[in-house]
Coordinates of C-alpha atoms and ligand atoms in Angstrom, one line a residue:
X1 CA 0.0 0.0 0.0
X2 CA 1.7 3.1 -1.2
X3 CA -1.0 5.8 -0.8
X4 CA 0.1 8.7 1.2
X5 CA -2.4 9.7 3.9
X6 CA -3.7 6.1 4.1
X7 CA -1.9 4.1 6.7
X8 CA -2.3 1.3 9.2
X9 CA -2.4 2.1 12.9
X10 CA -3.3 -0.3 15.6
X11 CA -4.0 -3.1 13.2
X12 CA -6.4 -1.2 11.1
X13 CA -6.6 1.2 8.1
X14 CA -6.9 4.9 8.5
X15 CA -7.5 7.7 6.0
X16 CA -5.7 10.6 7.6
X17 CA -7.1 10.7 11.1
X18 CA -10.2 8.7 10.4
X19 CA -10.6 5.0 10.9
X20 CA -11.9 3.6 7.6
X21 CA -14.1 1.2 9.7
X22 CA -15.8 4.3 11.2
X23 CA -16.4 5.9 7.9
X24 CA -18.0 2.6 6.6
X25 CA -20.1 2.3 9.7
X26 CA -21.4 5.9 9.3
X27 CA -21.9 6.1 5.6
X28 CA -22.2 2.4 4.5
X29 CA -20.5 0.6 1.6
X30 CA -19.5 0.8 -1.2
X31 CA -17.9 4.0 -0.3
X32 CA -15.3 6.3 -2.1
X33 CA -13.1 7.7 0.7
X34 CA -10.9 10.6 -0.3
X35 CA -8.0 12.4 1.4
X36 CA -8.1 16.1 1.0
X37 CA -4.5 16.5 2.2
X38 CA -3.3 14.2 -0.5
X39 CA -5.0 16.2 -3.2
X40 CA -3.6 19.5 -1.9
X41 CA -0.1 18.1 -1.7
X42 CA -0.3 16.8 -5.2
X43 CA -1.4 20.1 -6.6
X44 CA 1.4 21.9 -4.6
X45 CA 4.0 19.6 -6.1
X46 CA 3.2 21.1 -9.5
X47 CA 3.0 24.6 -8.1
X48 CA 6.5 24.1 -6.5
X49 CA 8.0 22.7 -9.7
X50 CA 6.7 25.7 -11.7
X51 CA 7.4 28.4 -9.1
X52 CA 8.6 31.6 -10.7
X53 CA 7.6 30.6 -14.3
X54 CA 4.3 31.8 -15.9
X55 CA 2.0 28.8 -15.8
X56 CA -1.6 27.5 -15.5
X57 CA -2.2 24.2 -13.8
X58 CA -5.5 22.9 -15.1
X59 CA -7.0 19.9 -13.2
X60 CA -8.6 17.4 -15.6
X61 CA -12.2 17.4 -14.3
X62 CA -13.1 14.1 -15.9
X63 CA -10.7 12.2 -13.6
X64 CA -12.8 13.1 -10.5
X65 CA -15.6 15.6 -10.9
X66 CA -17.3 15.9 -7.5
X67 CA -17.9 19.6 -6.9
X68 CA -16.4 19.3 -3.4
X69 CA -13.2 17.9 -4.9
X70 CA -13.2 20.7 -7.5
X71 CA -13.6 23.2 -4.7
X72 CA -10.3 22.0 -3.2
X73 CA -8.6 22.8 -6.6
X74 CA -10.4 26.1 -7.0
X75 CA -9.3 27.3 -3.5
X76 CA -5.7 26.3 -4.4
X77 CA -5.9 28.6 -7.4
X78 CA -6.1 25.8 -10.0
X79 CA -7.5 26.1 -13.5
X80 CA -9.5 23.2 -15.1
X81 CA -9.4 21.1 -18.1
X82 CA -13.0 20.4 -19.2
X83 CA -14.5 18.1 -21.8
X84 CA -18.2 19.0 -21.7
X85 CA -20.5 21.9 -20.9
X86 CA -21.6 20.2 -17.7
X87 CA -18.0 19.9 -16.5
X88 CA -17.8 23.7 -17.0
X89 CA -20.9 24.1 -15.0
X90 CA -19.5 21.9 -12.2
X91 CA -16.4 24.1 -12.2
X92 CA -18.5 27.2 -11.8
X93 CA -20.6 25.6 -9.1
X94 CA -17.4 24.7 -7.2
X95 CA -16.3 28.3 -7.3
X96 CA -13.7 27.8 -10.0
X97 CA -12.8 30.5 -12.5
X98 CA -14.1 29.8 -16.0
X99 CA -11.4 32.1 -17.3
X100 CA -8.9 29.5 -16.2
X101 CA -10.7 26.6 -18.1
X102 CA -9.3 24.9 -21.2
X103 CA -11.8 22.9 -23.2
X104 CA -10.8 19.6 -24.9
X105 CA -12.6 17.0 -26.9
X106 CA -13.4 16.1 -30.5
X107 CA -17.2 16.5 -30.3
X108 CA -18.1 19.8 -28.7
X109 CA -21.8 20.7 -29.4
X110 CA -23.0 24.1 -30.4
X111 CA -24.7 24.6 -27.0
X112 CA -21.5 23.7 -25.2
X113 CA -19.4 26.0 -27.3
X114 CA -21.9 28.8 -26.7
X115 CA -21.8 28.4 -22.9
X116 CA -18.0 28.3 -22.9
X117 CA -17.7 31.5 -25.0
X118 CA -20.2 33.2 -22.8
X119 CA -18.2 32.2 -19.7
X120 CA -15.0 33.4 -21.5
X121 CA -12.9 30.3 -21.0
X122 CA -9.2 30.6 -21.5
X123 CA -9.2 28.6 -24.8
X124 CA -10.8 25.7 -26.7
X125 CA -8.4 22.9 -27.6
X126 CA -9.4 22.6 -31.2
X127 CA -9.3 19.2 -32.8
X128 CA -10.8 19.8 -36.3
X129 CA -11.6 22.4 -39.0
X130 CA -15.4 22.0 -38.8
X131 CA -15.1 22.5 -35.0
X132 CA -13.1 25.7 -35.6
X133 CA -15.7 26.9 -38.1
X134 CA -18.4 26.3 -35.6
X135 CA -16.6 28.1 -32.9
X136 CA -16.0 31.1 -35.2
X137 CA -19.7 31.2 -36.2
X138 CA -21.0 31.0 -32.6
X139 CA -18.5 33.7 -31.5
X140 CA -19.7 35.9 -34.3
X141 CA -23.3 35.4 -33.4
X142 CA -22.5 36.4 -29.8
X143 CA -20.4 39.3 -30.9
X144 CA -17.3 37.9 -29.1
X145 CA -13.8 36.6 -29.8
X146 CA -13.1 33.0 -28.8
X147 CA -9.6 31.9 -28.0
X148 CA -8.3 28.5 -29.3
X149 CA -5.2 26.3 -29.0
X150 CA -4.7 23.9 -31.8
X151 CA -4.3 20.3 -30.6
X152 CA -1.4 18.9 -32.5
X153 CA -0.7 15.2 -32.5
X154 CA 3.0 14.8 -32.0
X155 CA 3.0 11.2 -33.1
X156 CA 5.0 9.8 -30.2
X157 CA 4.3 6.6 -28.3
X158 CA 3.7 7.2 -24.6
X159 CA 4.4 3.5 -23.7
X160 CA 1.1 3.1 -22.1
X161 CA -2.1 0.9 -22.5
X162 CA -3.4 1.2 -26.1
X163 CA -6.8 2.4 -24.8
X164 CA -5.2 5.4 -23.1
X165 CA -2.6 6.4 -25.6
X166 CA -3.7 9.4 -27.5
X167 CA -0.6 11.0 -29.2
X168 CA -0.1 8.6 -32.0
X169 CA -1.2 9.5 -35.5
X170 CA -3.8 6.7 -35.7
X171 CA -5.6 8.0 -32.7
X172 CA -8.8 10.1 -33.3
X173 CA -7.3 13.1 -31.4
X174 CA -5.6 16.2 -32.6
X175 CA -4.4 17.5 -36.0
X176 CA -1.1 16.7 -37.8
X177 CA 1.5 19.5 -37.7
X178 CA 1.2 20.0 -41.4
X179 CA -2.5 20.5 -41.3
X180 CA -2.3 22.8 -38.3
X181 CA 0.1 24.9 -40.2
X182 CA -2.3 25.2 -43.1
X183 CA -5.1 26.1 -40.7
X184 CA -3.0 28.9 -39.2
X185 CA -2.3 30.5 -42.6
X186 CA -4.4 33.6 -43.1
X187 CA -6.1 32.7 -39.8
X188 CA -7.5 36.1 -39.0
X189 CA -9.2 36.4 -42.4
X190 CA -10.6 32.9 -42.3
X191 CA -11.8 33.0 -38.6
X192 CA -12.3 36.7 -37.7
X193 CA -14.0 35.9 -34.4
X194 CA -11.3 33.5 -33.2
X195 CA -7.8 34.2 -31.8
X196 CA -5.2 31.4 -32.0
X197 CA -3.4 31.7 -28.7
X198 CA -1.8 28.3 -28.0
X199 CA -0.6 24.9 -29.0
X200 CA -1.8 21.8 -27.1
X201 CA -0.5 18.3 -27.0
X202 CA -1.7 15.3 -25.0
X203 CA 0.0 12.0 -25.5
X204 CA -1.7 9.6 -23.2
X205 CA -2.4 8.6 -19.7
X206 CA -0.5 6.8 -16.9
X207 CA 2.8 7.9 -18.4
X208 CA 5.6 7.0 -16.0
X209 CA 8.7 8.3 -17.8
X210 CA 9.8 11.8 -18.8
X211 CA 11.1 10.7 -22.2
X212 CA 7.8 10.6 -24.2
X213 CA 7.0 14.1 -22.9
X214 CA 10.4 15.3 -23.8
X215 CA 10.1 14.0 -27.3
X216 CA 6.7 15.5 -27.8
X217 CA 7.7 18.9 -26.4
X218 CA 10.8 19.0 -28.6
X219 CA 8.7 18.2 -31.7
X220 CA 6.1 20.8 -30.7
X221 CA 8.7 23.4 -30.0
X222 CA 10.2 22.9 -33.5
X223 CA 6.7 23.5 -34.8
X224 CA 6.3 26.7 -32.8
X225 CA 9.5 28.0 -34.3
X226 CA 8.3 27.2 -37.8
X227 CA 5.1 29.1 -37.1
X228 CA 7.0 32.1 -35.8
X229 CA 9.0 32.3 -39.0
X230 CA 5.6 32.6 -40.7
X231 CA 4.4 35.3 -38.4
X232 CA 2.2 33.3 -36.1
X233 CA 2.8 34.0 -32.4
X234 CA 1.3 31.7 -29.8
X235 CA 1.3 32.4 -26.1
X236 CA 0.4 29.1 -24.4
X237 CA 2.3 25.8 -24.6
X238 CA 0.0 23.2 -23.3
X239 CA 1.6 19.8 -22.6
X240 CA -1.8 18.1 -21.8
X241 CA -2.0 15.6 -18.9
X242 CA -1.0 12.0 -18.4
X243 CA 1.5 11.8 -15.6
X244 CA 1.1 8.5 -13.9
X245 CA 0.8 7.3 -10.4
X246 CA 2.0 4.2 -8.5
X247 CA -0.7 1.5 -8.7
X248 CA 1.7 -1.4 -8.0
X249 CA 5.4 -1.0 -8.1
X250 CA 5.9 1.4 -11.0
X251 CA 8.7 4.0 -10.8
X252 CA 7.0 7.2 -11.8
X253 CA 8.7 10.5 -12.6
X254 CA 7.8 13.3 -10.2
X255 CA 6.5 16.7 -11.4
X256 CA 9.9 18.2 -10.5
X257 CA 11.7 15.7 -12.7
X258 CA 9.2 16.2 -15.5
X259 CA 9.3 20.0 -15.4
X260 CA 13.1 20.0 -15.2
X261 CA 13.2 18.0 -18.5
X262 CA 10.8 20.0 -20.5
X263 CA 10.5 23.6 -19.1
X264 CA 13.8 24.8 -20.6
X265 CA 12.5 24.1 -24.1
X266 CA 9.3 26.0 -23.4
X267 CA 11.1 28.9 -21.5
X268 CA 13.4 29.3 -24.5
X269 CA 10.2 30.1 -26.5
X270 CA 9.0 32.5 -23.8
X271 CA 5.6 30.8 -23.7
X272 CA 3.3 30.3 -20.8
X273 CA 3.3 26.7 -19.5
X274 CA 0.0 24.9 -19.2
X275 CA -0.6 21.3 -18.0
X276 CA -3.8 19.3 -17.6
X277 CA -3.1 16.6 -15.1
X278 CA -6.0 14.4 -13.8
X279 CA -4.8 11.0 -12.6
X280 CA -1.6 12.4 -11.0
X281 CA -3.7 14.8 -8.8
X282 CA -6.3 12.4 -7.5
X283 CA -5.6 8.8 -8.4
X284 CA -4.0 7.9 -5.1
X285 CA -6.3 10.2 -3.1
X286 CA -9.0 7.6 -2.7
X287 CA -9.8 4.0 -1.9
X288 CA -13.1 2.3 -2.7
X289 CA -14.2 0.7 0.6
X290 CA -16.3 -2.4 0.1
X291 CA -17.9 -5.1 2.4
X292 CA -17.5 -8.8 1.9
X293 CA -20.9 -10.4 1.2
X294 CA -19.9 -14.0 0.7
X295 CA -16.8 -16.2 0.5
X296 CA -17.6 -18.8 -2.1
X297 CA -15.4 -21.9 -2.1
X298 CA -15.4 -23.7 -5.4
X299 CA -13.3 -26.9 -5.5
X300 CA -10.5 -25.2 -7.4
X301 CA -11.1 -21.5 -6.6
X302 CA -12.2 -19.2 -3.9
X303 CA -14.3 -16.2 -4.7
X304 CA -14.6 -13.2 -2.4
X305 CA -17.8 -11.6 -3.4
X306 CA -18.0 -7.9 -2.3
X307 CA -20.7 -5.3 -2.4
X308 CA -18.8 -3.1 -4.9
X309 CA -18.8 -4.0 -8.6
X310 CA -17.7 -3.0 -12.0
X311 CA -20.4 -0.3 -12.1
X312 CA -18.5 1.4 -9.2
X313 CA -15.0 0.9 -10.6
X314 CA -14.7 -0.2 -14.1
X315 CA -11.0 0.1 -14.7
X316 CA -10.1 -3.6 -14.1
X317 CA -12.8 -4.8 -16.5
X318 CA -12.1 -2.0 -19.1
X319 CA -8.3 -1.8 -19.1
X320 CA -7.2 -4.8 -17.1
X321 CA -6.0 -2.2 -14.6
X322 CA -4.3 -3.3 -11.5
X323 CA -5.7 -2.1 -8.2
X324 CA -4.2 -3.4 -5.0
X325 CA -6.7 -4.7 -2.4
X326 CA -6.0 -4.5 1.3
X327 CA -8.1 -5.6 4.3
X328 CA -9.3 -2.7 6.5
X329 CA -8.6 -4.8 9.7
X330 CA -5.5 -7.0 10.0
X331 CA -5.9 -10.7 9.7
X332 CA -3.5 -13.5 10.8
X333 CA -3.9 -15.6 7.7
X334 CA -4.0 -14.9 4.0
X335 CA -5.6 -16.9 1.1
X336 CA -5.6 -16.8 -2.7
X337 CA -8.9 -15.8 -4.3
X338 CA -10.7 -13.8 -6.9
X339 CA -12.3 -10.6 -5.6
X340 CA -15.5 -10.1 -7.6
X341 CA -18.6 -8.0 -7.5
X342 CA -22.3 -9.0 -7.7
X343 CA -22.9 -7.9 -11.3
X344 CA -23.9 -10.5 -13.9
X345 CA -20.8 -10.3 -16.1
X346 CA -17.6 -12.4 -16.0
X347 CA -15.7 -9.1 -16.4
X348 CA -17.0 -8.0 -13.0
X349 CA -13.8 -8.6 -11.0
X350 CA -11.4 -6.4 -9.1
X351 CA -8.5 -8.9 -8.9
X352 CA -7.9 -12.5 -9.9
X353 CA -5.8 -15.1 -8.1
X354 CA -4.6 -12.6 -5.6
X355 CA -3.2 -13.3 -2.2
X356 CA -5.1 -11.2 0.4
X357 CA -5.8 -11.4 4.1
X358 CA -8.3 -14.1 4.9
X359 CA -11.5 -12.1 5.2
X360 CA -15.0 -13.4 5.8
X361 CA -18.5 -12.2 5.5
X362 CA -19.0 -8.7 6.8
X363 CA -15.3 -7.8 6.7
X364 CA -14.1 -4.7 4.9
X365 CA -11.7 -4.5 2.0
X366 CA -10.2 -1.4 0.5
X367 CA -9.6 -1.2 -3.3
X368 CA -6.6 1.1 -3.6
X369 CA -5.8 4.0 -6.0
X370 CA -9.4 4.5 -7.0
X371 CA -9.5 8.3 -7.1
X372 CA -9.1 8.8 -10.8
X373 CA -11.6 7.5 -13.3
X374 CA -13.3 5.7 -10.5
X375 CA -16.5 7.3 -9.4
X376 CA -16.6 9.4 -12.6
X377 CA -16.9 6.3 -14.7
X378 CA -19.5 4.6 -12.5
X379 CA -22.9 3.7 -13.7
X380 CA -26.2 2.3 -12.7
X381 CA -25.7 -1.0 -14.5
X382 CA -27.7 -3.8 -12.9
X383 CA -29.8 -1.0 -11.4
X384 CA -27.3 -0.5 -8.7
X385 CA -27.3 2.7 -6.8
X386 CA -24.0 4.6 -7.2
X387 CA -21.7 4.7 -4.2
X388 CA -21.5 7.5 -1.6
X389 CA -18.4 9.7 -1.6
X390 CA -16.7 11.0 1.6
X391 CA -13.9 13.6 1.9
X392 CA -11.6 13.3 4.9
X393 CA -9.3 16.0 6.2
X394 CA -7.4 15.4 9.5
X395 CA -10.0 13.7 11.7
X396 CA -13.0 15.2 9.9
X397 CA -15.3 13.4 7.6
X398 CA -17.6 15.1 5.2
X399 CA -20.2 13.4 3.0
X400 CA -19.7 14.9 -0.5
X401 CA -22.2 12.7 -2.4
X402 CA -25.1 10.9 -0.8
X403 CA -25.5 7.3 -1.8
X404 CA -28.0 7.1 -4.6
X405 CA -31.4 5.7 -3.9
X406 CA -33.9 3.7 -6.0
X407 CA -35.9 6.9 -6.3
X408 CA -32.9 8.8 -7.7
X409 CA -32.5 6.1 -10.3
X410 CA -36.1 6.1 -11.6
X411 CA -37.0 9.8 -11.2
X412 CA -36.6 10.7 -14.8
X413 CA -38.5 7.6 -15.9
X414 CA -41.4 8.1 -13.5
X415 CA -41.9 11.7 -14.6
X416 CA -42.5 10.3 -18.2
X417 CA -45.8 8.8 -17.2
Ligands
PLP501 C1 -8.0 13.0 -20.1 C2 -7.2 14.1 -20.5 C3 -6.3 14.7 -19.6 C4 -6.0 14.1 -18.2 O1 -5.4 12.9 -18.3 P1 -4.7 12.2 -17.1 O2 -4.0 11.0 -17.6 O3 -5.8 11.9 -16.1 O4 -3.7 13.2 -16.5 C5 -5.7 15.9 -19.9 N1 -5.9 16.5 -21.1 C6 -6.8 15.9 -22.1 C7 -7.0 16.6 -23.4 C8 -7.5 14.7 -21.8 O5 -8.3 14.2 -22.7

């Protein structure tokens, strides 16, 4: 277990000053339990690494979008990376500054673009010409100027899972440099209501080394120089997100190491540094706490069936992602088992053939590193109510999302009668 702010004291698991058992007793299971101190520390690691250099750190909202979590970032002065109109609304509800929002995604709707222009976001990360035309038309209608950063695909391999690599030329994201260059020619005449202010790259997720970033930044920097020679000046150099976390035994570059490798290249260009980290900020801020329902002993296999399922945390089923599992209270013995949920799919597992403490019915397990792409990817599959979320700071617990009820699930159906 390598999550800061989660530790064992007196034979049981604590999140900061709160006994996990107590949180489960008060709020039930499955339960997402977050450490506020962890999140603050992670944000500060980037602030520290960038101190003295013009920068915007934009938290990628899709990793963990609870408005109380966003509020922690807003208070720290963070910007936000958004991918939908409702993410922008979450940021605003959380007290975040829309003017510090950057907006990514290949399919922005007209309504979403209109909202973002009205709220004067920092820039749109533009992924195609039709999108740019749409942004220009909507800005014209509103009598405004929209800012954009072109998302350029640097065609580097981030050495990560194929579902989460985004910077290779076969991915659906971004534009090739050649095409971006063409778009920027006579830009003002073509798009009078749009100002091109930046260049954005984003090469993937759970990247553990600095090398892919360095390669991508060097390529993008060459491109910036080429554009300058043609008279196009861009202010923001946006490296995207993607820095990894420790799930198992990975060695992961720190923000300081990453910044040291790439900032000189960006500083040489005199551009403002922007990053859009999601997983790094929150991935290890949370554990999903779950209760053992049954221990099922088949002749050749033992299944620990818990009350959390793939609808609560889909990463193992979707990406074969590794999540460590620990017992909330110490046990003397261990056993080898599959930890599975109640959903009617063979893909509904958290770990297979793993050695964990020998738990029984009613015992609590903690599924580690669940803070990023955990709750935000949860669903009501099998008509399961989504989990509660609780934020811990010191010895204080705060419910930040009530457990869903059956009535919550069917509200929008019943009103159709
Ligand atoms: C998802 C995403 C991020 C955040 O990625 P992490 O791996 O969570 O850091 C940042 N920028 C863009 C454009 C994204 O799509």
